[in-house]
PDB file of C-alpha atoms in Angstrom:
ATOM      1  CA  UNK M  94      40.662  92.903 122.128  1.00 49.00           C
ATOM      2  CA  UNK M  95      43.088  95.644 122.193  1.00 51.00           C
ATOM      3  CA  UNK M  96      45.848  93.546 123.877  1.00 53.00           C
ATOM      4  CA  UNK M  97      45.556  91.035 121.252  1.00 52.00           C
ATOM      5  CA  UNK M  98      45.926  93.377 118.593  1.00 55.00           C
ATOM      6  CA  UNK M  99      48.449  95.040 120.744  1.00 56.00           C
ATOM      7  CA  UNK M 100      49.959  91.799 120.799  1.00 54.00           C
ATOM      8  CA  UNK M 101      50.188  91.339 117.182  1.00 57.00           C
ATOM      9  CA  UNK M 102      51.796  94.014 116.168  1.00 57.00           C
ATOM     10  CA  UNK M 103      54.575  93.487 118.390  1.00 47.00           C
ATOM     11  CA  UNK M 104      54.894  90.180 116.950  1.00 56.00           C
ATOM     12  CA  UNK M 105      54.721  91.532 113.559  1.00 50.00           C
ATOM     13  CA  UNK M 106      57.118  94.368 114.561  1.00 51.00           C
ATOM     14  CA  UNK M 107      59.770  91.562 116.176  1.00 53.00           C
ATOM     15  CA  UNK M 108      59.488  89.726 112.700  1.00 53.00           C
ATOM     16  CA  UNK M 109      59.979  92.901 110.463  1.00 52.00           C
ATOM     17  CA  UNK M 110      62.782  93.554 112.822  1.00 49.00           C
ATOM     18  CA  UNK M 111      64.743  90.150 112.823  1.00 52.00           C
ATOM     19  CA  UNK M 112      64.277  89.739 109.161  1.00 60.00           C
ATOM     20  CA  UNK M 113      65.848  93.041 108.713  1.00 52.00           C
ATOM     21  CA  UNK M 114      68.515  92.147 110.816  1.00 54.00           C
ATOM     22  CA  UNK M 115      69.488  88.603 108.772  1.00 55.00           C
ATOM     23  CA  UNK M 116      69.280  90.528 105.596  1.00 50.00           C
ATOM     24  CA  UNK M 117      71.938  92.819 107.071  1.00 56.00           C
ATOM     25  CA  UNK M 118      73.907  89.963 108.448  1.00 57.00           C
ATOM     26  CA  UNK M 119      73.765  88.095 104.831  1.00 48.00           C
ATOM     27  CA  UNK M 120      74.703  91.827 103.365  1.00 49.00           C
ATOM     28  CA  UNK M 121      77.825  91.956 105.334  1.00 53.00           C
ATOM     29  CA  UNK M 122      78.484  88.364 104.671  1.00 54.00           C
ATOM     30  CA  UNK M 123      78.176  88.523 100.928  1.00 46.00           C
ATOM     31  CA  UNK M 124      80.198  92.231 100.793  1.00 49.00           C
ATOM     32  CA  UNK M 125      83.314  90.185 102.740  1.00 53.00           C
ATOM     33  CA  UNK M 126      83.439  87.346 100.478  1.00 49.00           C
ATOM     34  CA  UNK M 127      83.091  89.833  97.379  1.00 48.00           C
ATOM     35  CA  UNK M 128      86.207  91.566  98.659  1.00 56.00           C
ATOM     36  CA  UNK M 129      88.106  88.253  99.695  1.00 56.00           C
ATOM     37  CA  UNK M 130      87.298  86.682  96.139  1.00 71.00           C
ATOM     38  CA  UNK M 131      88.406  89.965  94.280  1.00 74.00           C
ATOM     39  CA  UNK M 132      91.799  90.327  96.411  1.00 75.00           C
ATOM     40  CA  UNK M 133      91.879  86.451  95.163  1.00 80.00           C
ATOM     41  CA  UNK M 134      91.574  87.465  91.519  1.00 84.00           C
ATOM     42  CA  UNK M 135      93.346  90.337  92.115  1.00 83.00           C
ATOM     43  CA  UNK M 136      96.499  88.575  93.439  1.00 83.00           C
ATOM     44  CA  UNK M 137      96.045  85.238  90.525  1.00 86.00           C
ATOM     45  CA  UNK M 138      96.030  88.561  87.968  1.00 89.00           C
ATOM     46  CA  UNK M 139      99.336  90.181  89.208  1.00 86.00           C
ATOM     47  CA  UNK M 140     101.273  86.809  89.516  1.00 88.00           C
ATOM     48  CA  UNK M 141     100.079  86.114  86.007  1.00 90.00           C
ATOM     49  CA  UNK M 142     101.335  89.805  84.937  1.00 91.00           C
ATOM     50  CA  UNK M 143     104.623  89.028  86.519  1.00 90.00           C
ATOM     51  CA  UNK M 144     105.325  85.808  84.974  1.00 90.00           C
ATOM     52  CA  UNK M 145     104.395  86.754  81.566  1.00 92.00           C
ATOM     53  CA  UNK M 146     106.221  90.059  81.876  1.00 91.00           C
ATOM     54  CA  UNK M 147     109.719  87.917  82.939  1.00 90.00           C
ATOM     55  CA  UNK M 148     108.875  85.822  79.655  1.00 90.00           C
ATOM     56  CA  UNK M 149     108.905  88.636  77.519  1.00 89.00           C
ATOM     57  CA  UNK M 150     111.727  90.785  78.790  1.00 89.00           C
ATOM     58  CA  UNK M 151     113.683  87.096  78.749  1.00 88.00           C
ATOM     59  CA  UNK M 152     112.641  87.054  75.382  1.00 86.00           C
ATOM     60  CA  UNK M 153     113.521  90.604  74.306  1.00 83.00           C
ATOM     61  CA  UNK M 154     116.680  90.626  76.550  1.00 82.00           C
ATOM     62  CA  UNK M 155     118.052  88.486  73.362  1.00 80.00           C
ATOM     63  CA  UNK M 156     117.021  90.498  70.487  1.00 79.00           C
ATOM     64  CA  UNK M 157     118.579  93.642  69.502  1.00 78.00           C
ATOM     65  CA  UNK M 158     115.798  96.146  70.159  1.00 76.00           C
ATOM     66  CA  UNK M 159     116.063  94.789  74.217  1.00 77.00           C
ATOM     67  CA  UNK M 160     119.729  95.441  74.234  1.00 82.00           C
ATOM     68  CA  UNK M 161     119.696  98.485  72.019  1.00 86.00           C
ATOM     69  CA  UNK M 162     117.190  99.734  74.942  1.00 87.00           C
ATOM     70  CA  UNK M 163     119.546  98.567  77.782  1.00 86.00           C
ATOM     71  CA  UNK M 164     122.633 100.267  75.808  1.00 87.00           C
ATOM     72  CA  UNK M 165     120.857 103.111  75.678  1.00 88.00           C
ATOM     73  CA  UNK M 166     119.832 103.424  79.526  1.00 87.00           C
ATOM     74  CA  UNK M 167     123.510 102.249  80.428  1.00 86.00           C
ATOM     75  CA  UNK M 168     124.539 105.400  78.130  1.00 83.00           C
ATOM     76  CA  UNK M 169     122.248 107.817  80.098  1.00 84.00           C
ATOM     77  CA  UNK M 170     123.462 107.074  82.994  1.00 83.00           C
ATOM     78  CA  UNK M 171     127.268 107.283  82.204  1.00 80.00           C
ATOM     79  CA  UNK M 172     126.997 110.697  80.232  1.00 73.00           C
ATOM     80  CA  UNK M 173     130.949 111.440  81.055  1.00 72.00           C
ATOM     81  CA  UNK M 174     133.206 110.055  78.679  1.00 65.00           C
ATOM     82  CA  UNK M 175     136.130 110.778  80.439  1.00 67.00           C
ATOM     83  CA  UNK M 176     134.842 108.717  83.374  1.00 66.00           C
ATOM     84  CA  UNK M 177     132.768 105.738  82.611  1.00 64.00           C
ATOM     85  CA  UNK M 178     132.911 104.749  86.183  1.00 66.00           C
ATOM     86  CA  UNK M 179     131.245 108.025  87.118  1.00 73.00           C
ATOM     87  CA  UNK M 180     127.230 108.226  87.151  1.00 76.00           C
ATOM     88  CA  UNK M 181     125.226 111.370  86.201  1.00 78.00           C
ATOM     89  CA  UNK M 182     124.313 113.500  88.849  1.00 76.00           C
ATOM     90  CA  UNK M 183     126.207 114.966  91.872  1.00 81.00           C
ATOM     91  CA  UNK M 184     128.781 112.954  94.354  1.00 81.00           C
ATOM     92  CA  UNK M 185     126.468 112.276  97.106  1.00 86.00           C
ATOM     93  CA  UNK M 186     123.605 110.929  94.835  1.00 88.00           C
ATOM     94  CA  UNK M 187     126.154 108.076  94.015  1.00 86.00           C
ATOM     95  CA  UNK M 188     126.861 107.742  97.829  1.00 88.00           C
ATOM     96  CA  UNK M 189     122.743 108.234  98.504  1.00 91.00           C
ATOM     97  CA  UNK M 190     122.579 104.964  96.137  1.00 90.00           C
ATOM     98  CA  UNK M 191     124.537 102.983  97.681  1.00 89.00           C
ATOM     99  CA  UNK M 192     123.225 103.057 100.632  1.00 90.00           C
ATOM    100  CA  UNK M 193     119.919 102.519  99.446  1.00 92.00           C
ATOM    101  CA  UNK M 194     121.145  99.855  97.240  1.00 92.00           C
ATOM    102  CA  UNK M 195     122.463  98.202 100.310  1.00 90.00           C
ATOM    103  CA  UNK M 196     118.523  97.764 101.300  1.00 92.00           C
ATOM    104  CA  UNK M 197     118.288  95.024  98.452  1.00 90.00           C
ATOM    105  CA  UNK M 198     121.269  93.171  99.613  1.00 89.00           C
ATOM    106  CA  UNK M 199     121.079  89.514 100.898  1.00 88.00           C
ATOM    107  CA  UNK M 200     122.550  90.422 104.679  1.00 89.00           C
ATOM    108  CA  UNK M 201     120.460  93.318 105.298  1.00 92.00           C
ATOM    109  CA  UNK M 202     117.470  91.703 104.337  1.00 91.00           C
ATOM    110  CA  UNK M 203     118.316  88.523 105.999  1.00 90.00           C
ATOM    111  CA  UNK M 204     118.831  90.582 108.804  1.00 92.00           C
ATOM    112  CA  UNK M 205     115.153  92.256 108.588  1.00 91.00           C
ATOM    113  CA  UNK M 206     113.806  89.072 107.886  1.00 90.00           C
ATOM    114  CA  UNK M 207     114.913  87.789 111.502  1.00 92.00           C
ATOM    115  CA  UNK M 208     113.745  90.783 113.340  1.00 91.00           C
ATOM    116  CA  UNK M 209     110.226  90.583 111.673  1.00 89.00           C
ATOM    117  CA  UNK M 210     110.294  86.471 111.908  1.00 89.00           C
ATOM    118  CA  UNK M 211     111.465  86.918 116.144  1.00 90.00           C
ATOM    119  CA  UNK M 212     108.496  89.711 116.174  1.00 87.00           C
ATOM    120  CA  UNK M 213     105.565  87.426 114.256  1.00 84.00           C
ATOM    121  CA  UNK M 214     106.678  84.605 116.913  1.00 87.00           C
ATOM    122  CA  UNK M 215     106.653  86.688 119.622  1.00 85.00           C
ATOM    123  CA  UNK M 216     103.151  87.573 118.940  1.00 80.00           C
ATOM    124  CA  UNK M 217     102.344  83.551 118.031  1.00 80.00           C
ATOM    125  CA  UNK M 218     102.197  84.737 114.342  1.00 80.00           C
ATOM    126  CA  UNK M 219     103.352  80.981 113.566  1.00 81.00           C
ATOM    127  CA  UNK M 220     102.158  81.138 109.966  1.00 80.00           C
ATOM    128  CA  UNK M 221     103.125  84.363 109.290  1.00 81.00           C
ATOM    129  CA  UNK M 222     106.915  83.592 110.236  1.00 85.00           C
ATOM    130  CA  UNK M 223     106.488  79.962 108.253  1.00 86.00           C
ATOM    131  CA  UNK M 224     105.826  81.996 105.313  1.00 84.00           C
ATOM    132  CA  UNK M 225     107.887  84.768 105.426  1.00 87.00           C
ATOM    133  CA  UNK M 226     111.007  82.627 105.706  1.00 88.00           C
ATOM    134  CA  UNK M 227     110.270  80.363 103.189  1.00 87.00           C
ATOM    135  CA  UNK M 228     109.266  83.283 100.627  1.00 87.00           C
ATOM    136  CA  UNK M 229     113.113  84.736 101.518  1.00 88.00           C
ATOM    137  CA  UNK M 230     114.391  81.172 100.841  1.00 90.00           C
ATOM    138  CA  UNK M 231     112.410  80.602  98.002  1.00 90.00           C
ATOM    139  CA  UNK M 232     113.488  84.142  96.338  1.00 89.00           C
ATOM    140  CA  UNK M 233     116.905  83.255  96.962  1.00 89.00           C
ATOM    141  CA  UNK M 234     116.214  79.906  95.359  1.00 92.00           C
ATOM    142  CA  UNK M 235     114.566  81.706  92.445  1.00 90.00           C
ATOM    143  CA  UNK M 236     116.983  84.427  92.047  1.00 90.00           C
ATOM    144  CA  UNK M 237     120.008  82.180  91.920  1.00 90.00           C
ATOM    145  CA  UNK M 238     118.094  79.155  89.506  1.00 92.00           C
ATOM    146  CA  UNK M 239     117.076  81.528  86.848  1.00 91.00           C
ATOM    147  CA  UNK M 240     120.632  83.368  87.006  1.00 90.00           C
ATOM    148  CA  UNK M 241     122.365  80.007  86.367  1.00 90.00           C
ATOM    149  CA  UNK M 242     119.692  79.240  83.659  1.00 90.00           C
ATOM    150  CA  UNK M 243     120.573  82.741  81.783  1.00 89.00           C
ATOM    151  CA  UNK M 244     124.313  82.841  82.686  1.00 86.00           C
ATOM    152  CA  UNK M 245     124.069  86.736  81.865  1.00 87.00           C
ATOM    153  CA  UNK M 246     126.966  89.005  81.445  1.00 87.00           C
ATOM    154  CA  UNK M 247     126.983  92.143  83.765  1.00 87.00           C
ATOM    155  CA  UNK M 248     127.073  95.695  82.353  1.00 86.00           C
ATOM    156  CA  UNK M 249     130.831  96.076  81.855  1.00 84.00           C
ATOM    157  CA  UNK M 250     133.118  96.834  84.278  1.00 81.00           C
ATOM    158  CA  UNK M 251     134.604 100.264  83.900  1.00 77.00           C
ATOM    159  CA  UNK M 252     130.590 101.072  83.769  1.00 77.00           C
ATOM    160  CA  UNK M 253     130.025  99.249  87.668  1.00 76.00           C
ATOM    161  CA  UNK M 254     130.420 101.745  90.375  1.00 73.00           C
ATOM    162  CA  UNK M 255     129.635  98.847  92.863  1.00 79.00           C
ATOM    163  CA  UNK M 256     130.989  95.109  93.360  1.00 79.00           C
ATOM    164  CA  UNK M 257     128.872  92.169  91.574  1.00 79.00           C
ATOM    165  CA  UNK M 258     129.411  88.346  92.398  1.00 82.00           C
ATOM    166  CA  UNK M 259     127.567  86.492  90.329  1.00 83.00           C
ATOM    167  CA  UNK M 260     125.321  87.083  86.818  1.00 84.00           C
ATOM    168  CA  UNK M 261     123.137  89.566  85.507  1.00 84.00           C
ATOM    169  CA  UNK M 262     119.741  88.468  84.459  1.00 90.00           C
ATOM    170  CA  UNK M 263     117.418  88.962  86.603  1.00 90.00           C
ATOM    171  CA  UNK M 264     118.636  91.105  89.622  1.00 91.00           C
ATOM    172  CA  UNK M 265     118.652  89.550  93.091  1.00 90.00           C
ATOM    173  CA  UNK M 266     118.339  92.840  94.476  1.00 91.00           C
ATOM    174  CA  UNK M 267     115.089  93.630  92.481  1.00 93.00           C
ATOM    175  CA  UNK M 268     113.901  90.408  93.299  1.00 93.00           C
ATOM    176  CA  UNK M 269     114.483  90.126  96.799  1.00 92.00           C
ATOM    177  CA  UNK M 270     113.261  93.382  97.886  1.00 93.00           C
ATOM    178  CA  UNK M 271     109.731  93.032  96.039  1.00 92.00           C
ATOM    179  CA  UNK M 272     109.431  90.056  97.837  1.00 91.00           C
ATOM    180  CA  UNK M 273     110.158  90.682 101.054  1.00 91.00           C
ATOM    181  CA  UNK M 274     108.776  94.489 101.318  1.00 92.00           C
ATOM    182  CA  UNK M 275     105.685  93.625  99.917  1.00 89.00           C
ATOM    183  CA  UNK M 276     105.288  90.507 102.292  1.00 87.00           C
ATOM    184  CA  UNK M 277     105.607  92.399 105.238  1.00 87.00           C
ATOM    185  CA  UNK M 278     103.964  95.213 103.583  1.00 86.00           C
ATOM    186  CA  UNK M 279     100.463  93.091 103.326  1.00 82.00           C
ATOM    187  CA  UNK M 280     101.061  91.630 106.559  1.00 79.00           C
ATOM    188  CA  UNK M 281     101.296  95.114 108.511  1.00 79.00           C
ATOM    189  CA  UNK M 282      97.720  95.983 106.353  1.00 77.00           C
ATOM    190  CA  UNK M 283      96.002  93.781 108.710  1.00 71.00           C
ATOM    191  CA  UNK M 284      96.809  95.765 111.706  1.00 67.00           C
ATOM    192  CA  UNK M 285      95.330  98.586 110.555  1.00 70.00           C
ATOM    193  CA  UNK M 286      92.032  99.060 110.220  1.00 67.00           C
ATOM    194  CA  UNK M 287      91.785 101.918 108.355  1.00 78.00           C
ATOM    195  CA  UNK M 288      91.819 102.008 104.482  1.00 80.00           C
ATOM    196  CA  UNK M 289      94.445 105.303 104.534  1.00 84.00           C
ATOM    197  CA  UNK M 290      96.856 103.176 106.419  1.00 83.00           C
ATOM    198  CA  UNK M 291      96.893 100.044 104.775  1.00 82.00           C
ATOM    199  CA  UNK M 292      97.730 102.127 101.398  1.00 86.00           C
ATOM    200  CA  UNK M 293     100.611 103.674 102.870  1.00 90.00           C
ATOM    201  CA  UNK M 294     101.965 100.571 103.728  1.00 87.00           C
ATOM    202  CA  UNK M 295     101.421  99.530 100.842  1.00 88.00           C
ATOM    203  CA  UNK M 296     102.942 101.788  99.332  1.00 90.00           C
ATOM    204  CA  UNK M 297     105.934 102.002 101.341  1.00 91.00           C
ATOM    205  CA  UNK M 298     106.583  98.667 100.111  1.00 91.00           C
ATOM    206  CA  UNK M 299     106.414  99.470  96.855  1.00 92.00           C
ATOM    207  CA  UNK M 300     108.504 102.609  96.784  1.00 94.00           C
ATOM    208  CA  UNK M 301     111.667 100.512  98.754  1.00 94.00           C
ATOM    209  CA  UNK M 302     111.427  98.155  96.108  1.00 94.00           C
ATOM    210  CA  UNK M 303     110.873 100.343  93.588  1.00 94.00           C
ATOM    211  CA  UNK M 304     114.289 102.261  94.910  1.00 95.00           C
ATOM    212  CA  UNK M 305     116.529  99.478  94.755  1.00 94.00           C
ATOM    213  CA  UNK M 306     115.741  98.531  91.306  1.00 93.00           C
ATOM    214  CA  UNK M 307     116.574 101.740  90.230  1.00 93.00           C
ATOM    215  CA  UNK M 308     119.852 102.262  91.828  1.00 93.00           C
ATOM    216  CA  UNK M 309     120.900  99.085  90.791  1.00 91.00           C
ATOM    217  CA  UNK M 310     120.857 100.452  87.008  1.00 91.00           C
ATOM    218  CA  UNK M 311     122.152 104.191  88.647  1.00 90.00           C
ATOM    219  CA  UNK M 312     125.003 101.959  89.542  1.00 88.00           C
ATOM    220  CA  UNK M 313     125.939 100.114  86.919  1.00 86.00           C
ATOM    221  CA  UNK M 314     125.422  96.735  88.279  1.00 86.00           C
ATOM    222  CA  UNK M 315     122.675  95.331  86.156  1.00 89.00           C
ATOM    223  CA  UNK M 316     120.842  96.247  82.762  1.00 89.00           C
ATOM    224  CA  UNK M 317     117.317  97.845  83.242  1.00 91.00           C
ATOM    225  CA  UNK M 318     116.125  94.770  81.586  1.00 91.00           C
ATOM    226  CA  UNK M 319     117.695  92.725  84.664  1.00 92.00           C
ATOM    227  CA  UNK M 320     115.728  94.763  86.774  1.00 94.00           C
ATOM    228  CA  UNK M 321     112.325  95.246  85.582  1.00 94.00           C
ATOM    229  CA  UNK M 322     112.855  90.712  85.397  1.00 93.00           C
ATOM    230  CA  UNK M 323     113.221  90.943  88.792  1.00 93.00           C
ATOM    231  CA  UNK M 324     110.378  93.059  89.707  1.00 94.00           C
ATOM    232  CA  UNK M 325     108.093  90.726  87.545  1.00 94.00           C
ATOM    233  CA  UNK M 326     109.563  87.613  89.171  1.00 93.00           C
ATOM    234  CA  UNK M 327     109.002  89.081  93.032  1.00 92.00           C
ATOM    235  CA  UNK M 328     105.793  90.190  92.566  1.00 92.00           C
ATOM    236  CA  UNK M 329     104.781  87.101  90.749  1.00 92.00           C
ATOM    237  CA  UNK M 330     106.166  84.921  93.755  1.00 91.00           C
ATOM    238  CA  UNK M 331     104.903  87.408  96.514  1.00 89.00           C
ATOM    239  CA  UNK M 332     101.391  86.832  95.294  1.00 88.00           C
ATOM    240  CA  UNK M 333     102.108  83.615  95.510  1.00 88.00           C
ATOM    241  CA  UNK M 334     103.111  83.912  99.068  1.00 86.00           C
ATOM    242  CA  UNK M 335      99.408  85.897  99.830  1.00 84.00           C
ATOM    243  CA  UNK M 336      97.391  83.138  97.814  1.00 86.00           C
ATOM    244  CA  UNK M 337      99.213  80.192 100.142  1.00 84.00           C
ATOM    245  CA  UNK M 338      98.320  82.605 103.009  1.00 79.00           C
ATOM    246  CA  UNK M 339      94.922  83.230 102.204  1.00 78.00           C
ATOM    247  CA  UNK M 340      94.141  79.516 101.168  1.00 81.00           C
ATOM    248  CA  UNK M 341      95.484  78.636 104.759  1.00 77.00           C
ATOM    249  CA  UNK M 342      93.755  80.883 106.611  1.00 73.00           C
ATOM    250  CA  UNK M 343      90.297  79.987 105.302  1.00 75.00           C
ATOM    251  CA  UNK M 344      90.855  76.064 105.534  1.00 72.00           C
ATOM    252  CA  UNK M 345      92.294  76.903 109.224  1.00 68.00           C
ATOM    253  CA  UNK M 346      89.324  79.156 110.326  1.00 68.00           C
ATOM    254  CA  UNK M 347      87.136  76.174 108.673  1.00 69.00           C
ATOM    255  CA  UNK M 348      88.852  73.379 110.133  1.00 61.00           C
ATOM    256  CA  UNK M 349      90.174  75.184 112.982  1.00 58.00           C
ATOM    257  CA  UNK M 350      93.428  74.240 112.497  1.00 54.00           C
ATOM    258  CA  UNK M 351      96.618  74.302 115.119  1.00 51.00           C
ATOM    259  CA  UNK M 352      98.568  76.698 112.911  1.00 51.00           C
ATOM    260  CA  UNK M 353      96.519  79.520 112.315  1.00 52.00           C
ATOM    261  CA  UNK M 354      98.415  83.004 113.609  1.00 57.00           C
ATOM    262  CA  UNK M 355      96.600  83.178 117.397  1.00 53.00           C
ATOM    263  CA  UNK M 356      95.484  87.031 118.231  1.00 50.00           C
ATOM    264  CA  UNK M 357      98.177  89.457 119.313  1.00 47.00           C
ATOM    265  CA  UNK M 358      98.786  88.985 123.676  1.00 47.00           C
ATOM    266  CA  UNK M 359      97.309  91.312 125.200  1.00 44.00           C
ATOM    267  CA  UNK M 360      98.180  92.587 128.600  1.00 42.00           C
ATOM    268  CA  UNK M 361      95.970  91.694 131.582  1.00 43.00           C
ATOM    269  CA  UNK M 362      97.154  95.066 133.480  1.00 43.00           C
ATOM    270  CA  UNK M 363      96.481  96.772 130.201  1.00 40.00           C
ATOM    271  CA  UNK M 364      93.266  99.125 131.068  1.00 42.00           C
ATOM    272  CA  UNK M 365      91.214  99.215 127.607  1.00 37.00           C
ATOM    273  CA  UNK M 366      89.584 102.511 128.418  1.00 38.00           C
ATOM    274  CA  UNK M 367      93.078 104.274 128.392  1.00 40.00           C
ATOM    275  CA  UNK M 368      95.379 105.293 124.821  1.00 35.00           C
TER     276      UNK M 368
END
């Protein structure tokens, strides 16, 4: 009698147990898709920020209020009268923002793009690289399309302090840089476990681009309008980028798909117990 009822209540404990252990299992479950579907909406709501952003500072960029505002910023940035040419601030802030400038450029970012693409495919990261390239190309493409559409002049040129090729609204460099230093930006988050981490590099991305927004406008090469267009724009289209991503991922790890990004090698002398 008392190994029946001995009996039972392991059964009964062994139930208790395993149903406690699929309502933790459906817990986690449910707590990952709630975060996957909010970075979702998250992502939809700052493309849709971006693009409606670019409409209106297209739209104000024509009225007098939006160039009474870029006037005004040109103006506070060129404060001697004697030298138009000349930027506020000291010698080597100029100097500091051209170099920084520099990290908006087509070349040097061509040229990070092709260390980062050699990297991702050296660790079989074959839709990472996919993706990366074609958000470069496609900011290019962008950057270029809505240039010819605009045809805008450039501040003028006793105000430049740097060479420009081509027109004004938006800037490449603003573009270009959010979309690229974010990209990579999102795709180092996922090698870092920790929420600290991913933040800074997040943030990191953010500041670069930030940078060479602003020293296109220290420099006299766009209007501040042309710039905060091609902020909006890059974001817009590097959310983009992360909703192709994402939507590939989950129809890869569904269908299990030849092109989703394989694990990182790892080294079979490599001893796991050592840092």
């Amino acid at each position: 009698m008392i190994g029946v009822e001995t009996e039972r209540r392991f059964q009964l404990d062994r139930s208790q147990a395993m149903t406690l252990d699929h309502a933790r299992r459906f817990f986690i479950r449910a707590l990952t898709l709630a975060r996957a579907e909010f970075a979702v909406l998250a992502a939809l709501m700052v493309a849709a920020i971006g693009v409606m952003t670019f409409a209106e500072v297209a739209d104000d960029m024509t009225e007098a209020d939006g160039q009474a505002f870029d006037q005004w910023v040109l103006a506070a940035m060129r404060p001697y009268a004697d030298d138009p040419g000349r930027p506020w601030g000291p010698w080597w802030l100029k100097e500091a923002a051209a170099d920084i400038t520099s990290l908006g450029g087509i070349s040097v970012l061509g040229l990070f793009a092709l260390i980062v693409i050699l990297f991702l495919l050296s660790q079989r990261k074959w839709l990472s690289s996919v993706l990366l390239a074609a958000g470069l190309a496609g900011g290019v493409a962008l950057s270029e399309g809505l240039k010819a559409v605009f045809e805008r002049e450039r501040p003028p040129l006793a105000a430049r302090a740097v060479e420009t090729i081509n027109a004004s609204f938006p800037s490449g460099h603003a573009l270009l840089s959010t979309v690229f230093y974010l990209s990579v930006a999102v795709m180092l988050t996922r090698a870092f476990p920790r929420r600290r981490f991913k933040v800074f590099v997040l943030g990191v991305g953010v500041v670069l681009a930030v940078l060479v927004g602003l020293t296109r406008v220290y420099l006299g090469a766009h209007w501040a309008s042309d710039v905060l267009a091609g902020w909006a724009v890059g974001a817009a289209w590097a959310m983009v980028l992360w909703l192709i991503a994402h939507a590939a991922a989950r129809f890869q790890k569904t269908h299990h798909a030849p092109l989703q990004d394989a694990p990182s090698p790892v080294d079979p002398d490599a001893d796991p117990t050592k840092v």
